[in-house]
Structures are given as structure tokens and as C-alpha cells.
Amino acid sequence: MKKLINDPENVVREALEGIALAHVDQVKVALEPFVIYRADAPVQGKVALVSGGGSGHEPMHGGFVGYGMLDAACPGAVFTSPTPDQMLEATKLVNGGQGVLHIVKNYTGDVLNFEMAADLARAEGIEVEAVVTNDDVAVQDSLWTAGRRGVGVTVLAEKICGAAAQEGRSLKEVADLCRKVNDKGRSMGMALTSCVVPHVGKPTFDIGDDEMEIGIGIHGEPGRRRVKLAPADEIVEMLAEPILSDLPFKQGDSVLAFVNSMGGTPLIELYIVYRKLHEILTKHGITVARNLVGPYITSLEMAGTSITLLKLDDDMTKLWDAPVKTPGLRWGM
Amino acid sequence: MKKLINDPENVVREALEGIALAHVDQVKVALEPFVIYRADAPVQGKVALVSGGGSGHEPMHGGFVGYGMLDAACPGAVFTSPTPDQMLEATKLVNGGQGVLHIVKNYTGDVLNFEMAADLARAEGIEVEAVVTNDDVAVQDSLWTAGRRGVGVTVLAEKICGAAAQEGRSLKEVADLCRKVNDKGRSMGMALTSCVVPHVGKPTFDIGDDEMEIGIGIHGEPGRRRVKLAPADEIVEMLAEPILSDLPFKQGDSVLAFVNSMGGTPLIELYIVYRKLHEILTKHGITVARNLVGPYITSLEMAGTSITLLKLDDDMTKLWDAPVKTPGLRWGM
């Protein structure tokens, strides 16, 4: 296992300590239990947003804590759900009196633990709503999921809903908006290589030198099919077609096109993917009004890409453009 | 070779087309010859900054074109110097009447080609100055370099000098500042794995499963030594010590600490590196006044990291903090 780590058991703790040192003006880190939260939390009079999930997907979620996005993130062990006590602690740390929204990717452990944390928080008098993202069109039910997996749309929901909370919308409004973003977003990913979970020490799955997995999950869960390597343009078609037909996206739609690296794929390749995606969307009469290209929801060092399309309206577009200041996403300030 | 590409010969052109589509509000791309330049170029009355080098190091340099940083970048083939005609074309495209600064990483081909381009531009009446960066303390002379290689400090010089040009300083002032940034910055990198240049199709170098290369160059050039794998904290010591003793950095210094991914190393590991680096600097009585953590000068999908330290003064700190809006680095706007 070739990694820049010390003891595999300390990967998350040591990374959190690094994050706290690097972004001291933006975030604070609690170590018992692990929570990354806004340095100025709780922000009184604002709905608070909490997300979380297994580590290994950085910058998601901890890198999205800050002005205009999340108030807190709960990092679990690598590829492992955080625990209810982390989620409860995060909820209490950031509660500013207007309620807390939990944004939860659809993995069974995450969903159950966030439900338990929400119940515990409500018992302490905090109003909590939860929205589960499930935008991955690749497969119905998966290794750790009943229904569809939550993937790239989570990043977009956290940005858009974070902006809505920042401008003072109510818990119900922010939660409804989050459901809408999830409803209007679809994703699919693929992998060229596996990744190695530090405390496991060997690749999550085996894949031949001439093979790729279409429809991969962000923890290496099986996708739709294992096929021979193909040129990038063909791969983009394999991802775009199921996404487009699922919503379905239609001529005249305006979308945010998000091309994500699974971690090990260089930026130069992502732009080749984006080029073809833009061509396909244009051919369908779909306008790419906004885009995001880079590693935002990763799977450690896995080589591969995922595509997320979000059908925009004027409100979502305005909220996307609003200022954001987090370690992982920043503009306007 | 597992890559998201089409024809290896078209990698750079197709990526440039993707960049042009993704960042249409910020940059324009010329394809004959390849130049990425500010959408609002030439900015009249401002010194213009041009850099360039082989592709495969993204976001450097093309991702640093925009307000407050570079006016143009010349991307060569992967790991290959751009040509003088690219550099001349870039210089002419962005010349706003106050002269053009070429920022050149110290690789023999890059230096010669930028010299030729500067002569040609001067013959057309454009004032040109050039600064060569050579911050890599690992080795004296290398595979493609006489003297020390130019690496991470180039990113910092482009940001700081871009801000100086943006606020209206003269060509001489910006060039002197660039020399100062280079003089006050030192770097060293290491690799756990090689990378594969698309048109070569096989790893640039062989390295054992239990080995790493300390002092690696950004094109896989040999470093100081090939050693057995070690914990991250020991690796950080192996990189930090030669950097600290070279300038030398001293108790009471204020530095910008830049922890860079070579491409394939995930963010979670970079923060483990940053944690140890911060501890070492603190132990030496050195204040980390600013930092940058992420993949900014990469070597395709190579796993590894590099550390750059820059001794700051008030002017450099103010220029670092100034607004920047590029695809690869953005804050304050």
C-alpha cells in the first residue's frame, strides 16, 4: 500500500488535525467525536446545514464547511458512516435557533444513523429536517444502499442550499429546495482503477488492465457492467445517455454540468470529458449555464470520472452564483 | 495505459477545447499555436505576465490565467517545452503597452525557447523581461536542467506577481519582485509511483512496491535517493529539512507553506503532510502565515507530494491575499 500516511488507524484524525491547522480562520475541528464546523458557529438566526459520511471523498464534506455552504460535517472512518453521536454533536454545535437540515447521501448506515441523531436532537428541542440524496442512475439497490446511491448532486445541493440558508430562508424552505435539487439532478460514474482503503491495505476490487467499470459507486460498489477500455468520447456517451434519459433532460433545459474526478484522474483528462459532454448536451439542445470541473467527491486515489447534470431554474442559478468561502469551494469572497 | 483520452496525440488540443468551453467568461484559447489567454486581453496599461511549459502539470499554467494572475499560458505537449512561436504569439496577444514578463521554469528547453521568443518580441517593439524559477533544492543539474529545477515556487510567483501587475506596478518592479519570490522560496518533492505520458504509453520510470523516490522532479526526473517506504511524518522530515537548511529559513521567519499533490495523492493525505509540516515549522520558531494545500503543480497521476516554503514579507503577503479569479485559484471575487 503506497500512501502518505502514518498508522492506518489514525488517518482521519491526523487529516482533521491538518485541516484545523490549515484553515483556522474558516473551520474548527472537534476530535471527540469528529466534527468539522464553521469557525463562527453557531450563526444565530440562520438555518444550519449538517452533512457527513465516510472519509475518503475529500473535499466532500469537510471541505465544504464555511460561509454559504455547510455549517458542519461529520467524517466517519474511511468509507464508513459516521456515528449518531457525531451527528448529534454537530447538530448541537451549529444550531442557531432556526433549525438544522441534515443532508444525507443514500447509504443505509448513513441514513439510519442520521435518523437516530435527528431523533436525539429533537428530544433536546432542536428542530431537524433531513433530505436524502439519491441521484446515481447507475443501479437500483447496491452493496450498501436500498434504492439509488447519493453521489455528485450532494455537492451541488450543499452549495445551493447553503446559499439559501445564508440569505435567511426558513428550514422548510431550505429542505424543500434541497429535495428539489435532488429531484432535478442525476449522476453516473465510472472507474479505470480501484482504490485502497488504508485500514484494509489492498484494492477494494480487482479490475483487469484492459477493463473499466461503468456505473461504479463511490466506494467501489459494482456498477452496471464491466467492459473493455474505450476512448474518452465513448465513455462520456455511456455516462451521459442514461443520465439524460432518466430525468429526462429535454431540449431547452438549462443545466449545471459537473465533471468530477474520482481522485486519481488528472485535470487534463477531465477537460477532455467536459469537451465531449458539452458537445452531447449542445446536440440535445440543452444549454450548459454553469459548470464545475474538478475533484469534489472522490474515492481516494481511484482513477475515473463521474458526471452530474442538474436542471437549473433562475433561483437555483442565483444561489449557485452566491458567494461561498470554504476550503474546497470558494468564490465571491 | 488507463486514461480518459481519445487519441494520445490529441490530448492537449482536446483538453484546451474543454477549458475554452468550461471557462468561456475567463479565458480564450488559440489553437494555432496553442495559447490560453485572458478573455479581456490585452489589458491596456498593465504589465502582462506570460508563462508556459509542458502540459501534464495542470492546473499550472493554463489554470492560472485570469484576473490577478497570468495573462497567458503556453501549453506544450505533455512534459515537453512549448515552442517559441507559441510564446511570441502569447506575448503579442496580451501586450498592453507596459511590457511583458515571462515566468520560466528552469528546464533547458523552456529557457532557450522563451529566450528566443523574447528576442523575437523585442524585435517587434515589445519590452520583455524574463525570470527563471529554480527553487527545487533536491539536485544540482538534472535530466533536462542545468542548475536547479523550477517547481512549486512558480505557482506562488505567478499569484504574487500577477497581483503586483494588476495593481499597476512597472515591468521592472514586477520582474524584481518575481526574482525576489524565487530567491526566497525553496521546494522539494517525492513520489510513490510513476506516471504515464500518453504518447509514451508506459510508466516514465520503474519503482518497486516498497520504494519511493525522494527529490523527484515533476517529469519523473531522478531525485536524491531511492529509499524504502516510510511513514508520512518521516517523509515530511526528509523534505522539510533540506528546504529549511537551504535558504536557510530561521526562527522568527514568516512563511507561506505550500503542500502540493503530484496528482494521484488524495487530499486526505495532503492534510496529514500539512499537519507534520506545521509541527516542524512551529518547532523551528517559524510562523506559518499563509498556506496552500492541494494539487496545483502536478505530474499527471503520479502519487506523491512536494513542499514549497516561501519566506514572506508584508508586501508579498498583501499581494498573496489580493483578489484572484482563475479556473485554478480563486478568492476575493
XYZ file of C-alpha atoms in Angstrom:
666
model
C 0.000 0.000 0.000
C 1.599 3.255 -1.171
C 0.149 6.111 0.832
C 1.330 9.234 2.626
C 0.023 8.103 5.991
C 1.333 7.031 9.364
C -0.783 4.436 11.176
C -3.824 3.476 9.033
C -5.966 3.755 12.161
C -5.039 7.429 12.575
C -5.630 8.639 9.013
C -8.844 10.535 9.687
C -7.725 12.055 12.984
C -4.408 13.264 11.594
C -6.037 14.668 8.458
C -8.542 16.523 10.651
C -5.701 17.986 12.678
C -4.122 19.157 9.420
C -7.386 20.703 8.242
C -7.783 22.550 11.535
C -4.242 23.972 11.245
C -4.572 24.888 7.562
C -7.983 26.564 7.731
C -8.003 28.042 11.211
C -9.852 31.167 10.029
C -12.645 29.142 8.455
C -13.262 25.964 10.433
C -12.840 24.388 13.819
C -12.418 20.697 14.410
C -13.720 18.707 17.367
C -11.895 15.420 17.885
C -14.190 13.681 20.390
C -16.267 12.918 18.429
C -15.026 14.092 14.997
C -16.863 17.191 13.750
C -15.692 19.927 11.374
C -17.722 23.104 11.901
C -17.770 26.744 10.916
C -15.377 28.828 12.974
C -18.209 31.288 13.642
C -20.811 28.636 14.563
C -23.488 28.781 15.723
C -24.708 31.512 13.401
C -27.704 32.899 15.256
C -30.916 33.261 13.277
C -29.756 31.107 10.348
C -30.843 27.601 9.405
C -27.810 25.336 9.874
C -26.745 22.652 7.403
C -25.068 19.444 8.543
C -23.795 16.692 6.321
C -21.371 13.841 6.719
C -20.350 10.439 5.550
C -17.369 8.187 5.318
C -13.987 9.825 4.838
C -12.033 9.294 1.624
C -14.279 11.500 -0.540
C -12.487 14.781 0.187
C -13.066 17.646 -0.228
C -16.626 16.395 0.437
C -17.926 17.049 3.107
C -15.457 18.703 5.476
C -14.022 20.865 2.707
C -17.454 22.382 2.154
C -17.841 23.798 5.645
C -17.870 27.583 5.732
C -19.746 30.697 4.710
C -22.516 29.928 2.221
C -22.319 26.146 2.374
C -22.280 23.674 5.296
C -22.227 24.602 8.964
C -20.767 21.249 9.955
C -19.624 17.922 8.563
C -19.230 14.589 10.329
C -16.376 12.486 8.928
C -16.616 8.773 9.513
C -13.757 6.314 9.142
C -12.747 5.858 5.503
C -15.801 4.679 3.508
C -17.714 4.129 6.776
C -20.740 6.007 8.078
C -20.167 8.456 10.904
C -21.966 7.643 14.141
C -25.129 9.202 15.594
C -23.155 10.851 18.410
C -21.067 12.753 15.835
C -24.208 13.905 14.040
C -25.896 14.918 17.291
C -22.823 16.826 18.430
C -22.598 18.596 15.048
C -26.286 19.480 15.198
C -25.928 20.982 18.664
C -22.731 22.864 17.806
C -24.249 24.695 14.836
C -27.864 25.141 15.897
C -28.583 28.855 15.656
C -32.204 28.620 16.741
C -33.779 28.310 13.289
C -33.455 24.564 12.916
C -30.951 22.219 11.315
C -31.064 20.468 7.947
C -29.328 17.105 7.608
C -28.161 16.376 4.059
C -27.632 12.632 3.839
C -26.307 10.554 0.956
C -28.380 7.422 0.472
C -26.322 4.683 2.084
C -28.166 2.559 4.606
C -25.778 3.195 7.503
C -25.710 6.941 6.932
C -29.494 7.143 6.691
C -30.115 5.112 9.862
C -27.505 6.991 11.869
C -28.725 10.413 10.744
C -32.310 9.366 11.625
C -31.203 8.382 15.107
C -29.281 11.639 15.531
C -32.292 13.645 14.356
C -34.495 11.930 16.938
C -31.976 12.633 19.690
C -31.662 16.284 18.638
C -35.432 16.725 18.535
C -35.576 15.279 22.051
C -33.287 18.136 23.047
C -35.620 20.657 21.444
C -33.809 21.256 18.149
C -35.940 21.296 15.020
C -34.386 18.948 12.438
C -35.300 18.119 8.867
C -33.452 15.573 6.721
C -33.109 15.207 2.983
C -31.629 12.061 1.455
C -29.849 12.428 -1.894
C -30.138 9.562 -4.373
C -29.051 10.860 -7.761
C -26.986 7.930 -9.094
C -28.853 6.447 -12.064
C -26.442 3.513 -12.444
C -28.189 0.904 -10.330
C -31.271 0.321 -8.202
C -30.066 -1.056 -4.853
C -26.377 -1.581 -4.282
C -23.847 -3.020 -1.876
C -24.701 -0.608 0.965
C -27.842 1.043 -0.381
C -31.537 0.329 -0.768
C -32.640 2.388 -3.758
C -30.282 4.658 -5.608
C -26.973 5.886 -4.223
C -26.365 9.529 -3.351
C -23.380 10.970 -5.194
C -22.447 14.172 -7.071
C -25.703 16.063 -6.616
C -24.890 16.212 -2.908
C -22.093 18.710 -3.634
C -24.466 20.891 -5.643
C -27.224 20.642 -3.020
C -24.833 21.677 -0.276
C -23.768 24.760 -2.252
C -27.249 25.813 -3.339
C -28.967 25.140 -0.019
C -26.081 26.690 1.877
C -26.635 29.898 -0.051
C -30.370 29.736 0.656
C -29.744 29.325 4.386
C -27.199 32.126 4.294
C -29.782 34.513 2.826
C -32.174 33.705 5.639
C -34.672 31.214 4.274
C -36.627 29.019 6.696
C -35.874 25.381 7.493
C -38.884 24.249 5.480
C -37.845 26.362 2.502
C -34.255 25.121 2.574
C -35.347 21.483 2.971
C -37.846 21.782 0.102
C -35.151 23.345 -2.051
C -32.784 20.503 -1.202
C -35.417 17.963 -2.257
C -35.897 19.891 -5.482
C -32.163 19.937 -6.254
C -32.038 16.197 -5.646
C -35.126 15.658 -7.822
C -33.656 17.660 -10.688
C -30.161 16.122 -10.562
C -28.819 12.873 -11.984
C -25.342 11.321 -11.933
C -23.322 8.373 -13.147
C -19.693 7.439 -12.666
C -17.046 5.057 -13.964
C -13.685 3.776 -12.814
C -10.496 2.732 -14.536
C -8.858 1.540 -11.329
C -9.770 0.583 -7.789
C -8.600 2.360 -4.668
C -7.084 1.088 -1.430
C -8.805 1.763 1.886
C -5.961 2.412 4.368
C -7.136 0.055 7.108
C -7.813 -2.678 4.521
C -4.490 -2.357 2.734
C -5.479 -3.938 -0.581
C -7.562 -2.805 -3.572
C -11.319 -2.682 -2.929
C -11.940 -4.641 -6.125
C -9.928 -6.313 -8.876
C -10.087 -4.965 -12.392
C -8.116 -6.025 -15.466
C -5.601 -3.789 -17.217
C -7.944 -3.667 -20.218
C -11.186 -3.204 -18.260
C -13.292 -0.450 -16.740
C -16.414 -0.385 -14.558
C -19.338 1.673 -15.861
C -21.715 2.880 -13.162
C -19.250 2.472 -10.266
C -20.195 3.625 -6.775
C -18.002 5.987 -4.789
C -16.919 3.143 -2.518
C -16.119 0.868 -5.439
C -19.571 -0.726 -5.432
C -20.290 -2.606 -8.670
C -21.864 -0.601 -11.468
C -23.892 -1.623 -14.486
C -21.236 -3.516 -16.330
C -17.580 -4.336 -16.636
C -16.404 -3.609 -20.190
C -13.235 -3.218 -22.229
C -11.461 0.150 -22.188
C -12.817 2.657 -24.687
C -11.892 6.151 -25.865
C -12.970 9.009 -23.591
C -15.644 10.210 -26.004
C -17.353 6.807 -25.935
C -17.147 6.678 -22.159
C -18.811 10.084 -21.887
C -21.624 8.826 -24.109
C -22.028 5.756 -21.863
C -22.475 8.050 -18.860
C -24.436 10.884 -20.440
C -27.122 8.847 -22.175
C -28.526 7.139 -19.024
C -28.421 10.472 -17.174
C -30.216 12.377 -19.934
C -32.940 9.784 -20.425
C -33.600 9.320 -16.720
C -34.906 12.737 -15.645
C -35.421 13.173 -18.618
C -33.452 16.268 -19.609
C -35.059 17.938 -22.605
C -34.355 20.391 -25.388
C -34.451 23.910 -23.977
C -33.338 22.876 -20.499
C -30.623 24.838 -18.762
C -28.218 22.723 -16.727
C -25.244 22.798 -14.431
C -22.750 20.251 -15.802
C -20.450 18.805 -13.162
C -17.492 16.693 -14.294
C -15.883 15.121 -11.261
C -12.613 13.269 -10.776
C -12.785 10.110 -8.681
C -9.398 11.188 -7.338
C -6.654 9.742 -9.493
C -7.751 11.199 -12.809
C -5.804 14.344 -13.766
C -7.472 17.625 -14.640
C -6.272 17.415 -18.251
C -8.444 14.315 -18.726
C -11.461 15.888 -17.025
C -11.425 18.670 -19.595
C -11.456 16.069 -22.389
C -14.545 14.602 -20.707
C -16.102 18.057 -20.349
C -15.473 18.822 -24.036
C -17.448 15.774 -25.150
C -20.186 16.286 -22.564
C -20.674 19.852 -23.760
C -20.928 18.601 -27.351
C -23.545 15.984 -26.413
C -25.629 18.471 -24.438
C -25.464 21.056 -27.203
C -26.585 18.415 -29.688
C -29.625 17.762 -27.460
C -30.473 21.466 -27.382
C -29.549 21.703 -23.701
C -27.792 24.857 -22.506
C -24.849 24.456 -20.135
C -25.467 27.521 -17.993
C -22.972 26.655 -15.245
C -20.277 24.056 -14.765
C -17.927 22.573 -12.211
C -14.846 20.584 -13.248
C -12.504 19.005 -10.723
C -12.131 16.544 -7.844
C -15.039 17.322 -5.470
C -16.486 13.930 -4.484
C -13.634 11.486 -4.723
C -12.894 7.863 -3.873
C -9.347 8.170 -2.550
C -6.963 7.629 -5.482
C -9.432 5.851 -7.783
C -8.983 6.779 -11.452
C -12.264 7.595 -13.128
C -14.887 10.244 -13.512
C -18.497 10.956 -12.748
C -20.905 13.258 -14.472
C -23.739 15.068 -12.722
C -26.353 17.140 -14.507
C -28.667 19.448 -12.603
C -31.627 21.100 -14.306
C -31.439 24.715 -13.212
C -34.072 27.352 -12.671
C -33.418 31.046 -12.007
C -33.492 30.600 -8.229
C -31.014 27.715 -8.206
C -28.733 29.570 -10.618
C -28.727 32.665 -8.421
C -27.976 30.570 -5.330
C -25.192 28.709 -7.145
C -23.599 32.057 -8.028
C -23.851 33.417 -4.466
C -20.594 33.910 -2.546
C -19.069 30.872 -0.884
C -15.958 30.559 1.241
C -14.937 27.043 2.161
C -11.613 25.214 1.873
C -12.919 23.257 -1.109
C -15.145 25.701 -2.991
C -14.713 29.436 -2.980
C -15.805 32.446 -4.959
C -17.144 35.941 -4.456
C -15.216 36.425 -1.202
C -2.495 2.652 -20.283
C -5.658 3.582 -18.388
C -6.620 7.130 -19.230
C -9.712 9.122 -20.125
C -8.380 10.180 -23.515
C -9.074 9.602 -27.171
C -6.015 9.681 -29.434
C -2.835 10.301 -27.352
C -1.734 12.812 -29.983
C -4.843 14.946 -29.370
C -4.765 15.099 -25.563
C -3.612 18.693 -25.260
C -5.804 20.063 -28.050
C -8.939 18.361 -26.740
C -8.243 19.451 -23.163
C -7.769 23.032 -24.388
C -11.105 22.854 -26.190
C -12.664 21.681 -22.934
C -11.062 24.515 -20.977
C -12.313 27.060 -23.501
C -15.871 25.717 -23.189
C -15.796 25.462 -19.394
C -14.295 28.879 -18.656
C -15.630 30.992 -21.500
C -16.083 34.019 -19.226
C -12.478 33.901 -18.033
C -10.189 32.651 -20.796
C -9.887 32.299 -24.528
C -7.930 29.582 -26.256
C -5.996 29.905 -29.509
C -5.340 26.570 -31.195
C -2.745 27.566 -33.831
C -0.461 27.779 -31.956
C -1.775 26.764 -28.506
C -2.224 29.752 -26.182
C -4.600 30.220 -23.234
C -5.157 33.920 -22.554
C -7.332 36.219 -20.505
C -10.710 36.799 -22.103
C -10.198 40.549 -21.663
C -6.627 40.610 -23.034
C -4.812 42.780 -23.790
C -5.388 44.772 -20.615
C -4.206 48.245 -21.613
C -1.773 49.958 -19.260
C -0.943 46.811 -17.278
C 2.235 44.735 -17.328
C 1.329 41.342 -18.794
C 2.527 38.005 -17.401
C 3.159 35.023 -19.648
C 4.206 31.581 -18.506
C 4.132 28.139 -20.027
C 5.697 24.741 -20.081
C 4.866 21.169 -20.883
C 1.309 20.017 -20.307
C 0.526 17.417 -17.648
C 1.062 19.758 -14.680
C -2.482 21.133 -14.567
C -3.829 23.428 -13.247
C -0.391 25.017 -13.838
C -0.114 27.097 -16.036
C -3.320 27.414 -18.048
C -5.481 27.193 -14.944
C -3.791 30.290 -13.570
C -4.801 32.601 -16.401
C -7.205 35.325 -15.347
C -7.649 38.419 -13.220
C -4.778 38.889 -10.778
C -2.535 36.124 -12.075
C -1.308 35.244 -15.597
C -2.344 36.978 -18.802
C -1.406 33.973 -20.919
C -0.004 30.462 -20.732
C 1.620 28.383 -23.461
C 0.950 24.663 -23.079
C 3.452 22.355 -24.757
C 2.893 18.691 -25.472
C 2.821 16.623 -22.275
C 6.123 17.120 -20.412
C 7.573 18.956 -23.446
C 8.524 22.612 -23.751
C 6.207 24.829 -25.752
C 7.729 26.392 -28.857
C 8.965 29.956 -29.398
C 6.100 30.707 -31.794
C 3.592 29.941 -29.022
C 5.432 32.222 -26.608
C 5.704 35.003 -29.191
C 2.013 34.727 -30.050
C 1.097 34.808 -26.331
C 3.316 37.838 -25.776
C 1.696 39.730 -28.649
C -1.850 38.738 -27.634
C -1.528 40.116 -24.104
C 0.821 43.071 -24.553
C -0.984 46.061 -23.109
C 1.798 48.552 -23.800
C 3.583 48.287 -20.434
C 5.771 45.318 -21.256
C 5.546 41.575 -20.747
C 7.139 39.381 -18.076
C 7.991 35.808 -18.982
C 7.976 33.473 -15.967
C 10.001 30.416 -16.957
C 10.651 27.231 -15.012
C 14.290 26.208 -15.265
C 14.281 23.433 -17.848
C 16.761 23.868 -20.673
C 14.224 23.666 -23.490
C 11.824 26.100 -21.826
C 14.601 28.592 -21.098
C 16.010 28.522 -24.647
C 12.602 28.780 -26.280
C 11.479 31.646 -24.037
C 14.767 33.452 -24.784
C 14.161 33.115 -28.492
C 10.561 34.302 -28.127
C 11.708 37.303 -26.059
C 14.191 38.283 -28.783
C 11.521 37.997 -31.443
C 9.055 40.061 -29.380
C 11.651 42.750 -28.721
C 12.317 42.898 -32.468
C 8.624 43.748 -32.815
C 8.969 46.538 -30.282
C 7.568 44.802 -27.175
C 9.523 45.245 -23.959
C 10.117 41.804 -22.409
C 11.749 40.718 -19.179
C 12.216 37.097 -18.122
C 12.610 35.473 -14.731
C 13.670 31.847 -14.420
C 12.455 29.947 -11.341
C 14.811 27.368 -9.845
C 13.529 26.564 -6.361
C 13.993 22.772 -6.222
C 16.693 22.014 -3.650
C 16.773 18.283 -4.439
C 19.545 18.187 -7.032
C 22.003 20.402 -8.866
C 21.597 19.662 -12.608
C 19.050 17.109 -13.712
C 17.779 15.202 -16.710
C 16.577 18.312 -18.557
C 18.037 21.079 -16.446
C 21.349 22.817 -15.877
C 21.226 24.081 -12.296
C 18.187 23.609 -10.131
C 14.732 22.791 -11.452
C 11.843 25.235 -11.250
C 8.853 23.796 -9.401
C 6.328 24.899 -6.757
C 7.528 28.445 -6.252
C 6.389 29.153 -9.804
C 2.747 28.906 -8.675
C 3.380 31.367 -5.851
C 5.352 33.754 -8.088
C 2.546 33.774 -10.644
C -0.004 34.673 -7.953
C 2.078 37.326 -6.215
C 3.445 38.949 -9.367
C 0.039 38.755 -11.031
C -1.357 40.812 -8.166
C 1.507 43.304 -8.454
C 0.873 43.724 -12.183
C -2.839 44.050 -11.533
C -2.253 46.949 -9.136
C -0.230 48.783 -11.771
C 3.426 48.199 -10.927
C 6.031 48.620 -13.674
C 7.703 45.813 -15.613
C 10.946 46.327 -13.710
C 9.139 46.253 -10.372
C 7.187 43.101 -11.224
C 10.296 41.344 -12.574
C 12.331 42.291 -9.490
C 9.519 41.010 -7.282
C 9.451 37.747 -9.223
C 13.204 37.315 -8.690
C 12.683 38.004 -5.001
C 9.916 35.423 -4.691
C 12.144 32.874 -6.409
C 15.081 33.823 -4.162
C 13.007 33.427 -1.005
C 11.321 30.145 -1.994
C 12.546 26.567 -1.785
C 10.890 23.256 -2.690
C 11.383 19.518 -2.668
C 9.153 16.672 -3.817
C 8.812 12.919 -3.613
C 6.947 10.200 -5.461
C 5.376 6.908 -4.506
C 4.527 5.977 -8.094
C 5.434 6.961 -11.617
C 3.055 8.415 -14.181
C 2.351 7.512 -17.790
C 2.858 10.101 -20.533
C 0.008 9.493 -23.012
C 2.097 9.398 -26.186
C 4.647 7.126 -24.489
C 2.113 4.680 -23.076
C 4.257 3.202 -20.299
C 5.462 4.430 -16.898
C 8.162 7.113 -17.040
C 10.238 5.150 -14.533
C 10.098 1.854 -12.666
C 9.752 1.848 -8.910
C 9.274 -1.077 -6.550
C 6.132 -1.648 -4.491
C 8.178 -0.959 -1.352
C 10.128 2.030 -2.688
C 9.781 5.776 -3.061
C 11.881 8.472 -4.761
C 12.924 11.403 -2.577
C 13.656 14.612 -4.503
C 11.725 13.601 -7.630
C 11.314 16.087 -10.483
C 7.903 16.957 -11.898
C 8.643 14.927 -15.033
C 9.828 11.935 -13.043
C 13.470 13.003 -13.140
C 15.586 11.173 -10.560
C 15.806 12.749 -7.138
C 18.350 12.414 -4.359
C 17.743 8.823 -3.470
C 15.518 5.800 -3.842
C 14.554 4.505 -0.410
C 12.123 2.130 1.277
C 8.640 3.377 2.065
C 8.335 5.257 5.338
C 5.536 6.794 7.413
C 4.273 10.185 6.239
C 5.822 12.015 9.187
C 9.293 10.721 8.285
C 8.785 11.643 4.649
C 7.834 15.188 5.610
C 11.028 15.427 7.659
C 13.048 14.207 4.647
C 11.576 17.011 2.553
C 11.440 19.796 5.125
C 14.989 19.540 6.454
C 16.794 20.191 3.123
C 14.371 23.042 2.357
C 14.828 24.696 5.746
C 18.617 24.472 5.756
C 18.991 25.678 2.174
C 17.679 29.245 2.330
C 18.135 28.978 5.362
C 14.770 29.618 6.993
C 15.250 30.928 10.529
C 13.459 31.355 13.812
C 11.118 34.326 13.555
C 10.540 33.938 9.809
C 7.034 34.123 8.464
C 6.335 31.701 5.625
C 3.765 30.548 3.128
C 3.647 26.740 3.378
C 2.514 25.049 0.182
C 1.737 21.322 0.279
C 1.182 20.101 -3.263
C -0.173 16.841 -4.647
C 1.751 15.349 -7.571
C -1.674 14.354 -8.905
C -2.585 10.908 -7.605
C -2.314 11.650 -3.893
C -5.700 12.347 -2.261
C -6.428 15.468 -0.253
C -6.801 13.453 2.970
C -3.105 12.504 2.727
C -2.019 16.068 1.932
C -3.527 17.238 5.204
C -1.538 14.567 7.060
C 1.558 16.021 5.381
C 0.496 19.563 6.267
C -0.042 18.589 9.908
C 3.534 17.349 10.265
C 4.991 20.245 8.289
C 3.218 22.723 10.551
C 4.617 20.917 13.597
C 8.184 21.028 12.225
C 7.939 24.719 11.331
C 6.481 25.595 14.719
C 9.302 23.693 16.393
C 11.785 25.850 14.437
C 10.050 29.031 15.582
C 8.778 29.720 12.072
C 5.291 31.184 11.700
C 3.035 29.737 9.005
C 1.307 32.943 7.972
C -0.347 31.576 4.820
C -0.785 28.156 3.260
C -1.923 26.383 0.133
C -2.877 22.703 0.162
C -3.927 20.843 -2.966
C -2.968 19.737 -6.479
C -1.531 22.860 -8.158
C 1.627 21.687 -9.966
C 1.045 18.069 -10.806
C 2.710 15.293 -12.773
C -0.314 13.638 -14.347
C -1.460 10.829 -11.995
C 1.817 10.469 -10.089
C 1.294 9.729 -6.364
C 3.447 11.902 -4.174
C 3.791 15.333 -2.717
C 6.003 18.373 -2.815
C 6.557 21.022 -0.203
C 7.360 24.644 -1.001
C 8.224 27.232 1.625
C 8.299 30.933 0.777
C 9.679 33.464 3.238
C 7.097 36.236 3.270
C 7.353 39.955 3.853
C 4.416 42.331 4.254
C 4.323 43.224 0.571
C 4.288 39.601 -0.609
C 1.634 38.724 1.975
C -0.602 41.577 0.824
C -0.177 40.544 -2.813
C -0.892 36.898 -1.965
C -4.151 37.978 -0.304
C -5.229 40.182 -3.237
C -8.246 39.026 -5.268
C -7.639 36.404 -7.947
C -10.047 34.832 -10.402
C -8.683 31.969 -12.453
C -10.016 28.463 -13.120
C -7.416 27.018 -10.735
C -7.087 29.596 -7.958
C -9.807 31.971 -6.883
C -10.670 34.204 -3.982
C -11.937 37.677 -3.242
C -14.089 37.759 -6.378
